[in-house]
Backbone as a printed PyTorch tensor [residue, N CA C, xyz], in Angstrom:
tensor([[[ 83.2660,  82.5410,  99.9010],
         [ 84.0560,  83.5450, 100.5870],
         [ 85.3320,  82.9000, 101.1160]],

        [[ 86.4630,  83.5710, 100.9320],
         [ 87.7480,  83.0480, 101.3750],
         [ 87.9240,  83.2730, 102.8740]],

        [[ 88.7250,  82.4390, 103.4780],
         [ 88.9800,  82.5820, 104.9090],
         [ 90.3510,  83.1850, 105.1270]],

        [[ 90.5220,  83.8360, 106.2610],
         [ 91.8350,  84.3440, 106.6290],
         [ 92.6600,  83.1890, 107.1660]],

        [[ 93.8810,  83.1080, 106.7490],
         [ 94.7980,  82.0940, 107.2490],
         [ 95.7330,  82.7870, 108.2340]],

        [[ 95.9790,  82.1700, 109.3670],
         [ 96.9450,  82.7670, 110.2780],
         [ 98.0450,  81.7750, 110.5960]],

        [[ 99.0160,  82.2110, 111.3480],
         [100.2130,  81.4270, 111.6100],
         [ 99.8920,  80.0950, 112.2730]],

        [[ 98.8210,  79.9980, 113.0260],
         [ 98.4750,  78.7510, 113.7000],
         [ 98.1630,  77.6420, 112.7010]],

        [[ 97.8240,  78.0060, 111.4540],
         [ 97.4690,  77.0230, 110.4440],
         [ 98.6540,  76.6380, 109.5630]],

        [[ 99.7940,  77.2430, 109.7870],
         [100.9520,  77.0140, 108.9370],
         [101.9400,  76.1150, 109.6550]],

        [[102.3930,  75.0830, 108.9750],
         [103.4150,  74.2360, 109.5810],
         [104.7690,  74.8910, 109.3730]],

        [[105.7000,  74.5750, 110.2410],
         [107.0290,  75.1590, 110.1560],
         [107.1920,  76.2690, 111.1660]],

        [[108.3900,  76.7680, 111.2540],
         [108.7130,  77.7950, 112.2450],
         [109.0020,  79.1210, 111.5750]],

        [[108.7490,  80.1780, 112.3100],
         [109.1120,  81.5150, 111.8480],
         [110.6240,  81.6090, 111.9350]],

        [[111.2220,  82.1420, 110.9050],
         [112.6660,  82.2770, 110.8700],
         [113.1310,  83.1030, 112.0750]],

        [[114.2260,  82.7240, 112.7050],
         [114.7150,  83.3970, 113.9020],
         [115.4980,  84.6380, 113.5010]],

        [[114.7970,  85.7230, 113.2920],
         [115.4110,  86.9810, 112.9080],
         [114.5260,  88.1170, 113.4060]],

        [[114.9380,  89.3260, 113.1700],
         [114.2320,  90.4760, 113.7190],
         [113.1570,  90.9870, 112.7680]],

        [[111.9540,  91.0860, 113.2940],
         [110.8380,  91.6920, 112.5790],
         [110.5690,  93.0540, 113.1840]],

        [[110.1670,  93.9880, 112.3310],
         [109.8920,  95.3470, 112.8070],
         [108.4860,  95.7720, 112.3810]],

        [[107.9920,  96.7540, 113.0970],
         [106.7540,  97.4230, 112.7130],
         [107.1300,  98.8390, 112.3100]],

        [[106.6590,  99.2720, 111.1600],
         [106.9000, 100.6360, 110.6870],
         [106.0020, 101.5660, 111.5000]],

        [[106.5860, 102.6490, 112.0050],
         [105.8150, 103.5700, 112.8400],
         [105.8880, 104.9820, 112.2740]],

        [[104.7330, 105.5410, 112.0170],
         [104.6260, 106.9630, 111.6840],
         [104.2030, 107.6210, 112.9960]],

        [[105.0720, 108.4280, 113.6000],
         [104.8440, 108.8800, 114.9790],
         [103.6150, 109.7460, 115.2130]],

        [[102.9990, 110.2470, 114.1810],
         [101.8530, 111.1300, 114.3830],
         [100.5220, 110.4020, 114.4170]],

        [[100.5430, 109.0960, 114.1500],
         [ 99.3040, 108.3260, 114.1780],
         [ 99.2140, 107.6220, 115.5270]],

        [[ 98.1980, 107.9600, 116.3170],
         [ 98.0890, 107.3660, 117.6470],
         [ 97.8230, 105.8680, 117.6040]],

        [[ 98.1830, 105.1900, 118.6690],
         [ 97.9760, 103.7560, 118.7730],
         [ 96.5180, 103.4910, 119.1470]],

        [[ 95.6700, 103.4580, 118.1430],
         [ 94.2350, 103.2780, 118.3100],
         [ 93.7990, 102.0320, 117.5420]],

        [[ 92.5440, 101.6080, 117.7000],
         [ 92.0560, 100.4840, 116.8810],
         [ 92.2440, 100.7810, 115.3970]],

        [[ 92.4520,  99.7390, 114.5900],
         [ 92.8060,  99.8850, 113.1780],
         [ 91.8200, 100.7470, 112.4000]],

        [[ 90.5400, 100.6420, 112.6420],
         [ 89.5670, 101.4220, 111.8690],
         [ 89.7550, 102.9220, 112.1210]],

        [[ 90.0590, 103.2940, 113.3570],
         [ 90.3180, 104.6920, 113.6700],
         [ 91.6510, 105.1430, 113.0750]],

        [[ 92.6550, 104.2650, 113.1220],
         [ 93.9580, 104.6080, 112.5520],
         [ 93.8400, 104.8660, 111.0530]],

        [[ 93.0030, 104.1090, 110.3380],
         [ 92.8360, 104.3050, 108.9040],
         [ 92.1940, 105.6690, 108.6350]],

        [[ 91.2100, 106.0630, 109.4220],
         [ 90.5890, 107.3820, 109.2670],
         [ 91.6190, 108.4860, 109.5170]],

        [[ 92.4750, 108.2890, 110.5010],
         [ 93.5170, 109.2780, 110.8110],
         [ 94.5210, 109.3450, 109.6630]],

        [[ 94.8990, 108.1870, 109.0890],
         [ 95.8190, 108.1610, 107.9440],
         [ 95.2720, 109.0030, 106.7870]],

        [[ 94.0010, 108.8320, 106.4900],
         [ 93.3820, 109.5670, 105.3860],
         [ 93.3880, 111.0620, 105.6620]],

        [[ 93.0200, 111.4400, 106.8670],
         [ 93.0060, 112.8640, 107.2300],
         [ 94.4100, 113.4580, 107.2160]],

        [[ 95.3920, 112.6840, 107.6820],
         [ 96.7710, 113.1870, 107.7440],
         [ 97.4310, 113.2870, 106.3870]],

        [[ 96.9140, 112.5540, 105.4100],
         [ 97.5300, 112.5460, 104.0880],
         [ 97.5590, 113.9400, 103.4680]],

        [[ 96.6900, 114.7980, 103.9190],
         [ 96.6570, 116.1650, 103.4060],
         [ 97.9360, 116.9070, 103.7790]],

        [[ 98.4450, 116.6900, 105.0050],
         [ 99.6120, 117.4180, 105.4750],
         [100.8680, 116.5540, 105.6110]],

        [[100.7130, 115.2410, 105.5030],
         [101.8460, 114.3470, 105.7000],
         [102.0190, 113.4500, 104.4920]],

        [[103.1720, 112.8490, 104.4150],
         [103.4870, 111.9490, 103.3090],
         [102.5310, 110.7560, 103.3270]],

        [[101.7790, 110.5820, 102.2540],
         [100.8170, 109.4890, 102.1660],
         [101.5190, 108.1330, 102.1990]],

        [[102.7100, 108.0530, 101.6270],
         [103.4570, 106.7920, 101.6500],
         [103.8000, 106.4130, 103.0900]],

        [[104.2870, 107.3660, 103.8650],
         [104.6350, 107.0950, 105.2680],
         [103.4030, 106.6620, 106.0640]],

        [[102.2940, 107.3450, 105.8570],
         [101.1000, 106.9950, 106.6280],
         [100.5590, 105.6290, 106.2080]],

        [[100.7280, 105.2430, 104.9510],
         [100.2900, 103.9100, 104.4970],
         [101.1370, 102.7990, 105.1110]],

        [[102.4010, 103.0760, 105.3720],
         [103.2930, 102.0690, 105.9460],
         [103.1070, 101.9090, 107.4590]],

        [[102.4740, 102.8800, 108.0920],
         [102.3070, 102.8290, 109.5440],
         [101.6450, 101.5250, 109.9790]],

        [[102.2930, 100.8180, 110.8790],
         [101.7490,  99.5770, 111.4260],
         [102.0600,  98.3360, 110.6170]],

        [[102.7470,  98.4800, 109.4770],
         [103.0860,  97.3180, 108.6480],
         [104.2940,  96.5920, 109.2190]],

        [[104.3150,  95.2680, 109.0410],
         [105.4080,  94.4270, 109.5400],
         [106.3380,  94.0540, 108.3910]],

        [[107.6480,  94.1370, 108.6710],
         [108.6630,  93.7350, 107.7080],
         [109.7940,  93.0350, 108.4300]],

        [[110.4450,  92.1410, 107.7230],
         [111.7010,  91.5970, 108.1970],
         [112.6920,  92.7550, 108.1680]],

        [[113.4490,  92.9470, 109.2270],
         [114.3450,  94.1060, 109.2880],
         [115.3330,  94.1270, 108.1210]],

        [[115.7480,  92.9660, 107.6660],
         [116.6960,  92.8960, 106.5550],
         [116.0140,  93.0420, 105.1870]],

        [[114.6910,  93.1800, 105.1660],
         [113.9540,  93.2760, 103.9070],
         [112.7720,  94.2320, 104.0810]],

        [[113.1060,  95.4990, 104.2480],
         [112.0930,  96.5260, 104.4830],
         [112.4110,  97.7660, 103.6620]],

        [[111.4390,  98.6670, 103.4790],
         [111.7440,  99.9240, 102.7890],
         [112.8200, 100.6940, 103.5620]],

        [[113.5970, 101.4690, 102.8360],
         [114.6720, 102.2320, 103.4710],
         [114.1320, 103.3810, 104.3000]],

        [[114.7700, 103.5730, 105.4210],
         [114.4720, 104.7220, 106.2830],
         [115.6410, 105.6870, 106.2100]],

        [[115.4680, 106.9690, 106.1250],
         [114.1960, 107.6690, 105.9380],
         [113.7320, 107.5680, 104.4840]],

        [[112.4380, 107.7300, 104.3020],
         [111.8770, 107.6670, 102.9470],
         [112.1040, 108.9640, 102.1730]],

        [[112.2040, 110.0460, 102.8750],
         [112.3290, 111.3570, 102.2290],
         [112.9390, 112.3330, 103.2270]],

        [[113.3800, 113.5080, 102.7780],
         [113.8860, 114.4960, 103.7330],
         [112.8200, 114.8300, 104.7800]],

        [[113.2310, 114.9810, 105.9960],
         [112.3610, 115.3080, 107.1390],
         [111.4050, 114.1670, 107.5100]],

        [[111.6670, 112.9820, 107.0240],
         [110.8520, 111.8170, 107.3860],
         [111.1150, 111.5070, 108.8600]],

        [[110.0540, 111.4020, 109.6440],
         [110.2370, 111.1050, 111.0620],
         [109.7200, 109.7160, 111.4340]],

        [[109.5230, 108.8690, 110.4310],
         [109.1210, 107.4840, 110.6960],
         [110.2850, 106.7400, 111.3370]],

        [[109.9600, 105.6890, 112.0450],
         [110.9910, 104.8420, 112.6350],
         [110.4880, 103.4130, 112.6940]],

        [[111.3820, 102.5140, 113.0110],
         [111.0130, 101.1070, 113.1180],
         [111.0590, 100.6910, 114.5790]],

        [[110.1960,  99.7510, 114.9090],
         [110.1130,  99.2530, 116.2740],
         [110.1150,  97.7260, 116.2090]],

        [[110.9840,  97.0800, 116.9840],
         [110.9980,  95.6190, 117.0000],
         [109.6600,  95.0990, 117.5040]],

        [[109.2230,  93.9820, 116.9240],
         [107.9810,  93.3690, 117.3820],
         [108.2690,  91.9610, 117.8940]],

        [[107.4490,  91.5270, 118.8070],
         [107.6220,  90.2080, 119.4180],
         [107.0540,  89.1200, 118.5160]],

        [[107.5120,  87.9070, 118.7350],
         [106.9810,  86.7850, 117.9610],
         [105.5040,  86.5750, 118.2780]],

        [[105.0640,  86.9570, 119.4970],
         [103.6350,  86.8510, 119.8230],
         [102.8010,  87.7510, 118.9260]],

        [[103.2850,  88.9520, 118.6690],
         [102.5640,  89.8830, 117.7970],
         [102.5590,  89.3620, 116.3610]],

        [[103.6650,  88.7650, 115.9560],
         [103.7890,  88.2410, 114.6010],
         [102.8680,  87.0530, 114.3650]],

        [[102.5050,  86.3510, 115.4240],
         [101.6210,  85.1910, 115.2960],
         [100.2220,  85.5740, 114.8130]],

        [[ 99.8920,  86.8450, 114.8760],
         [ 98.5800,  87.3040, 114.4010],
         [ 98.5820,  87.6830, 112.9250]],

        [[ 99.7240,  87.4860, 112.2560],
         [ 99.8120,  87.8150, 110.8330],
         [ 98.8170,  86.9720, 110.0380]],

        [[ 98.2630,  87.5620, 108.9820],
         [ 97.2810,  86.8710, 108.1470],
         [ 97.5550,  87.1250, 106.6630]],

        [[ 97.1140,  86.1990, 105.8470],
         [ 97.1440,  86.3590, 104.3940],
         [ 95.7090,  86.2200, 103.9120]],

        [[ 95.3120,  87.1020, 103.0130],
         [ 93.9520,  87.0660, 102.4850],
         [ 94.0030,  87.0840, 100.9570]],

        [[ 93.3360,  86.1280, 100.3580],
         [ 93.2520,  86.0280,  98.9020],
         [ 91.7840,  85.9570,  98.5190]],

        [[ 91.2150,  87.0320,  98.0190],
         [ 89.8050,  87.0010,  97.6190],
         [ 89.5670,  85.9790,  96.5050]],

        [[ 88.5430,  85.1800,  96.6510],
         [ 88.1860,  84.1990,  95.6150],
         [ 87.9110,  84.9090,  94.2910]],

        [[ 87.4310,  86.1320,  94.3700],
         [ 87.1140,  86.8910,  93.1550],
         [ 88.3450,  87.0870,  92.2640]],

        [[ 89.5350,  87.0350,  92.8270],
         [ 90.7500,  87.1590,  92.0070],
         [ 90.8350,  86.0290,  90.9880]],

        [[ 90.2490,  84.8930,  91.3240],
         [ 90.2330,  83.7700,  90.3950],
         [ 88.8970,  83.6840,  89.6620]],

        [[ 87.8330,  83.6000,  90.4210],
         [ 86.5050,  83.3770,  89.8450],
         [ 86.0620,  84.5210,  88.9240]],

        [[ 86.2730,  85.7550,  89.3300],
         [ 85.7700,  86.9090,  88.5690],
         [ 86.8380,  87.6250,  87.7440]],

        [[ 88.0910,  87.1960,  87.8730],
         [ 89.1620,  87.8780,  87.1370],
         [ 89.8960,  86.8880,  86.2300]],

        [[ 90.6080,  85.9560,  86.8140],
         [ 91.4040,  85.0070,  86.0280],
         [ 90.5300,  84.1870,  85.0750]],

        [[ 89.4550,  83.5930,  85.5960],
         [ 88.6670,  82.6470,  84.8090],
         [ 87.4380,  83.2520,  84.1300]],

        [[ 87.2990,  84.5660,  84.1180],
         [ 86.1170,  85.1750,  83.5180],
         [ 86.4210,  85.9220,  82.2340]],

        [[ 87.4990,  86.6730,  82.2290],
         [ 87.7700,  87.5510,  81.0940],
         [ 89.2290,  87.4230,  80.6690]],

        [[ 89.4690,  86.6810,  79.6080],
         [ 90.8300,  86.4380,  79.1120],
         [ 91.5380,  87.7390,  78.7580]],

        [[ 90.8190,  88.6890,  78.1930],
         [ 91.4370,  89.9600,  77.8010],
         [ 91.8000,  90.7730,  79.0370]],

        [[ 90.8610,  90.9010,  79.9550],
         [ 91.1070,  91.6690,  81.1790],
         [ 92.2400,  91.0490,  82.0160]],

        [[ 92.2930,  89.7160,  82.0520],
         [ 93.3280,  89.0540,  82.8490],
         [ 94.6580,  88.9410,  82.1010]],

        [[ 94.7190,  89.4700,  80.9020],
         [ 95.9560,  89.5650,  80.1090],
         [ 96.6600,  88.2220,  79.9450]],

        [[ 95.9060,  87.2260,  79.5670],
         [ 96.4900,  85.9220,  79.2850],
         [ 96.6450,  85.0100,  80.4920]],

        [[ 96.2770,  85.4870,  81.6610],
         [ 96.4540,  84.6790,  82.8700],
         [ 95.5080,  83.4850,  82.9100]],

        [[ 94.3480,  83.5940,  82.2450],
         [ 93.4320,  82.4600,  82.1920],
         [ 94.1360,  81.2710,  81.5390]],

        [[ 94.8210,  81.5130,  80.4480],
         [ 95.5430,  80.4510,  79.7530],
         [ 96.5980,  79.8240,  80.6600]],

        [[ 97.3110,  80.6380,  81.4120],
         [ 98.3630,  80.1320,  82.3120],
         [ 97.7590,  79.1690,  83.3300]],

        [[ 96.6610,  79.5710,  83.9640],
         [ 96.0730,  78.7210,  85.0020],
         [ 95.3780,  77.4950,  84.4140]],

        [[ 94.7340,  77.6350,  83.2610],
         [ 94.1040,  76.4610,  82.6600],
         [ 95.1640,  75.4770,  82.1680]],

        [[ 96.2980,  75.9830,  81.6950],
         [ 97.3660,  75.0760,  81.2410],
         [ 97.9880,  74.3200,  82.4170]],

        [[ 97.8320,  74.8440,  83.6300],
         [ 98.2910,  74.1240,  84.8200],
         [ 97.2190,  73.1720,  85.3450]],

        [[ 96.0680,  73.1400,  84.6610],
         [ 95.0200,  72.1930,  85.0280],
         [ 93.9180,  72.7480,  85.9140]],

        [[ 93.8150,  74.0730,  86.0290],
         [ 92.8120,  74.6820,  86.9010],
         [ 91.6790,  75.2980,  86.0860]],

        [[ 90.5150,  75.3750,  86.7290],
         [ 89.3570,  76.0280,  86.1110],
         [ 88.6700,  76.8840,  87.1650]],

        [[ 87.6100,  77.5440,  86.7780],
         [ 86.8400,  78.3770,  87.7000],
         [ 86.3620,  77.5830,  88.9120]],

        [[ 86.0980,  76.3010,  88.7140],
         [ 85.6630,  75.4430,  89.8280],
         [ 86.7250,  75.3080,  90.9180]],

        [[ 87.9690,  75.6270,  90.5860],
         [ 89.0760,  75.5170,  91.5440],
         [ 89.3630,  76.8340,  92.2690]],

        [[ 88.5200,  77.8270,  92.0980],
         [ 88.7840,  79.1570,  92.6610],
         [ 88.9840,  79.1260,  94.1690]],

        [[ 88.1220,  78.4320,  94.8920],
         [ 88.2630,  78.3590,  96.3500],
         [ 89.5620,  77.6520,  96.7380]],

        [[ 89.8490,  76.5500,  96.0800],
         [ 91.0790,  75.7970,  96.3550],
         [ 92.3080,  76.6610,  96.0880]],

        [[ 92.3170,  77.3730,  94.9630],
         [ 93.4380,  78.2560,  94.6480],
         [ 93.5760,  79.3610,  95.6850]],

        [[ 92.4590,  79.9500,  96.0650],
         [ 92.4820,  81.0310,  97.0510],
         [ 93.0990,  80.5650,  98.3710]],

        [[ 92.6520,  79.4370,  98.8770],
         [ 93.1790,  78.9570, 100.1650],
         [ 94.6300,  78.5020, 100.0460]],

        [[ 95.0060,  77.9360,  98.9020],
         [ 96.4040,  77.5210,  98.7050],
         [ 97.3220,  78.7370,  98.6000]],

        [[ 96.8740,  79.7850,  97.9220],
         [ 97.6530,  81.0220,  97.8510],
         [ 97.8390,  81.6090,  99.2500]],

        [[ 96.7680,  81.6130, 100.0450],
         [ 96.8740,  82.1290, 101.4160],
         [ 97.8910,  81.3240, 102.2250]],

        [[ 97.8200,  80.0090, 102.1250],
         [ 98.7100,  79.1440, 102.8910],
         [100.1680,  79.3730, 102.5060]],

        [[100.4420,  79.3270, 101.2070],
         [101.8220,  79.4930, 100.7530],
         [102.3470,  80.9040, 101.0110]],

        [[101.5220,  81.9040, 100.7610],
         [101.9710,  83.2910, 100.9240],
         [102.2970,  83.6080, 102.3750]],

        [[101.4510,  83.1780, 103.2980],
         [101.7210,  83.4630, 104.7030],
         [102.9930,  82.7690, 105.1600]],

        [[103.1740,  81.5350, 104.7520],
         [104.3880,  80.8050, 105.1140],
         [105.6280,  81.5160, 104.5720]],

        [[105.5970,  81.8990, 103.2990],
         [106.7340,  82.6050, 102.6980],
         [106.9840,  83.9390, 103.3880]],

        [[105.9350,  84.7100, 103.5980],
         [106.0550,  86.0250, 104.2340],
         [106.7180,  85.9000, 105.6100]],

        [[106.2290,  84.9760, 106.4280],
         [106.7560,  84.8270, 107.7840],
         [108.1670,  84.2500, 107.8190]],

        [[108.5600,  83.5850, 106.7570],
         [109.9240,  83.0740, 106.6700],
         [110.8440,  84.0360, 105.9240]],

        [[110.3300,  85.2190, 105.6140],
         [111.1390,  86.2430, 104.9520],
         [111.3720,  85.9830, 103.4780]],

        [[110.6170,  85.0800, 102.8860],
         [110.7690,  84.7390, 101.4850],
         [109.8310,  85.6090, 100.6420]],

        [[110.1670,  86.8730, 100.5600],
         [109.4040,  87.8270,  99.7520],
         [110.3590,  88.8770,  99.2170]],

        [[109.9580,  89.5370,  98.1530],
         [110.7790,  90.6230,  97.6140],
         [109.9620,  91.9080,  97.6470]],

        [[110.6340,  92.9930,  97.9500],
         [109.9600,  94.2930,  97.9300],
         [109.7300,  94.7040,  96.4890]],

        [[108.5160,  95.1180,  96.1930],
         [108.1800,  95.6060,  94.8610],
         [107.8660,  97.0960,  94.9610]],

        [[106.8500,  97.5500,  94.2450],
         [106.5070,  98.9700,  94.2090],
         [106.0960,  99.5030,  95.5790]],

        [[106.5260, 100.7080,  95.8620],
         [106.0880, 101.4520,  97.0440],
         [105.5840, 102.7940,  96.5420]],

        [[104.3080, 103.0720,  96.8100],
         [103.7240, 104.3440,  96.4010],
         [102.6300, 104.7420,  97.3830]],

        [[101.7950, 105.7010,  97.0150],
         [100.7560, 106.2120,  97.9080],
         [ 99.7230, 105.1540,  98.2840]],

        [[ 99.7040, 104.0210,  97.5770],
         [ 98.7880, 102.9330,  97.9210],
         [ 99.3910, 101.9710,  98.9430]],

        [[100.6910, 102.0160,  99.1130],
         [101.3640, 101.1630, 100.0850],
         [102.5050, 100.3690,  99.4680]],

        [[103.0000,  99.3970, 100.2470],
         [104.1230,  98.5620,  99.8270],
         [103.6150,  97.2500,  99.2360]],

        [[104.0130,  96.9920,  97.9970],
         [103.7030,  95.7110,  97.3730],
         [104.9050,  94.7970,  97.5390]],

        [[104.6090,  93.5000,  97.7000],
         [105.6870,  92.5210,  97.7950],
         [105.4080,  91.3780,  96.8240]],

        [[106.4800,  90.7600,  96.3400],
         [106.3680,  89.5830,  95.4950],
         [106.6010,  88.3470,  96.3410]],

        [[105.7340,  87.3620,  96.1940],
         [105.8450,  86.1190,  96.9460],
         [105.7820,  84.9560,  95.9520]],

        [[106.7410,  84.0080,  96.0550],
         [106.7060,  82.8600,  95.1510],
         [105.5900,  81.8840,  95.5210]],

        [[104.9090,  81.3900,  94.4950],
         [103.8560,  80.3880,  94.6540],
         [104.2350,  79.1990,  93.7700]],

        [[104.0120,  77.9970,  94.2710],
         [104.2790,  76.7890,  93.4980],
         [102.9810,  76.0100,  93.3230]],

        [[102.6140,  75.7520,  92.0770],
         [101.4310,  74.9550,  91.7390],
         [101.8020,  73.9670,  90.6390]],

        [[101.5090,  72.7110,  90.8480],
         [101.7330,  71.6830,  89.8250],
         [103.1140,  71.7930,  89.1630]],

        [[104.1400,  71.8790,  89.9880],
         [105.5400,  71.9460,  89.5160],
         [105.8780,  73.1980,  88.7190]],

        [[105.1160,  74.2670,  88.9180],
         [105.4100,  75.5600,  88.3020],
         [105.5740,  76.5760,  89.4240]],

        [[106.6570,  77.3550,  89.3450],
         [106.8770,  78.3870,  90.3510],
         [106.7840,  79.7560,  89.6820]],

        [[106.0160,  80.6510,  90.3080],
         [105.8160,  81.9790,  89.7340],
         [105.6360,  82.9950,  90.8640]],

        [[105.7650,  84.2640,  90.4860],
         [105.5710,  85.3560,  91.4410],
         [104.1000,  85.6930,  91.5490]],

        [[103.6690,  85.9810,  92.7570],
         [102.3440,  86.5540,  92.9910],
         [102.5700,  87.9050,  93.6640]],

        [[101.6540,  88.8350,  93.4630],
         [101.8070,  90.1750,  94.0220],
         [100.8600,  90.4040,  95.1860]],

        [[101.3850,  90.9420,  96.2790],
         [100.6240,  91.1610,  97.5070],
         [100.8380,  92.5720,  98.0080]],

        [[ 99.8700,  93.0960,  98.7430],
         [ 99.9770,  94.4030,  99.3980],
         [100.1540,  94.1480, 100.8950]],

        [[101.0500,  94.9130, 101.5190],
         [101.2820,  94.7940, 102.9590],
         [100.3950,  95.8110, 103.6750]],

        [[ 99.6730,  95.3340, 104.6760],
         [ 98.7950,  96.1780, 105.4770],
         [ 99.2090,  96.1110, 106.9390]],

        [[ 98.7120,  97.0150, 107.7790],
         [ 99.0640,  96.9980, 109.1990],
         [ 98.7080,  95.6800, 109.8870]],

        [[ 99.3890,  95.4480, 110.9770],
         [ 99.1610,  94.2920, 111.8580],
         [ 99.4740,  92.9560, 111.1970]],

        [[100.4180,  92.9520, 110.2600],
         [100.8450,  91.7030, 109.6570],
         [ 99.9200,  91.1330, 108.6080]],

        [[ 99.0130,  91.9320, 108.0820],
         [ 98.0970,  91.4360, 107.0490],
         [ 98.7140,  91.6650, 105.6740]],

        [[ 98.6380,  90.6240, 104.8480],
         [ 98.9830,  90.7730, 103.4390],
         [ 97.7660,  90.3440, 102.6280]],

        [[ 97.5650,  91.0050, 101.4820],
         [ 96.4030,  90.6920, 100.6450],
         [ 96.8460,  90.5880,  99.1910]],

        [[ 96.3310,  89.5580,  98.5150],
         [ 96.6880,  89.3320,  97.1210],
         [ 96.2260,  90.4870,  96.2360]],

        [[ 97.1270,  90.9440,  95.3790],
         [ 96.8200,  91.9670,  94.3920],
         [ 96.7700,  91.3320,  93.0050]],

        [[ 97.7730,  90.5180,  92.6980],
         [ 97.7780,  89.8250,  91.4130],
         [ 98.2230,  88.3740,  91.6020]],

        [[ 97.4420,  87.4170,  91.0830],
         [ 97.7920,  86.0110,  91.2390],
         [ 99.0370,  85.5860,  90.4600]],

        [[ 99.3190,  86.2370,  89.3450],
         [100.4640,  85.8460,  88.5270],
         [101.2340,  87.0820,  88.1070]],

        [[102.5170,  87.1250,  88.5110],
         [103.3580,  88.2650,  88.1650],
         [104.5750,  87.8880,  87.3460]],

        [[104.6370,  86.6530,  86.8860],
         [105.7690,  86.2150,  86.0580],
         [106.3580,  84.9140,  86.5760]],

        [[106.9460,  84.1570,  85.6560],
         [107.5410,  82.8670,  86.0150],
         [108.8350,  83.0600,  86.7690]],

        [[109.1000,  82.1960,  87.7060],
         [110.3770,  82.1940,  88.4220],
         [111.2800,  81.1560,  87.7910]],

        [[110.7910,  79.9090,  87.7270],
         [111.6180,  78.8350,  87.2210],
         [110.7590,  77.5930,  87.0750]],

        [[111.0990,  76.7620,  86.1780],
         [110.4730,  75.4470,  86.0800],
         [111.3670,  74.4800,  86.8390]],

        [[110.7900,  73.5400,  87.5450],
         [111.6120,  72.5720,  88.2720],
         [111.0050,  71.2020,  88.2440]]])
């Protein structure tokens, strides 16, 4: 089982810039489990994209555009560095053990990419924790790109470096500064 990595485990400093929390004004400030139930119920009458973004953290200079649609009443709220310190990155080991290294067809050639870098299924835990470490550091330093935004939420691309290879990994942004790996390999960035 993979562990959550938080800012206390990352060396370096958070970039000195403004971070915001996306706020959908109709969702009360309740514990996260209750807020998720409210998001689902509200999706019937409200924009599902807006409700999915509620509580998510973004660098103000790298966030979805406001308003998202006509009559959008979402807004952004500055967050303190103390709140940002609770940010976490989560990479399920299953992304490697049960996806990358199990089924070459299902993983669309990604098994070959990781094995050519010298990794095997035995390295799944190591890869998972390294992805968490690098992704959280990049996210908190604003080193991410906005990708798809839809009813499932905001995806971001984060660069990962392994054995002198740099590539994009895909992550989903969740409330309270949580990011979770969606795809371990999203394309090469550059060889160096």
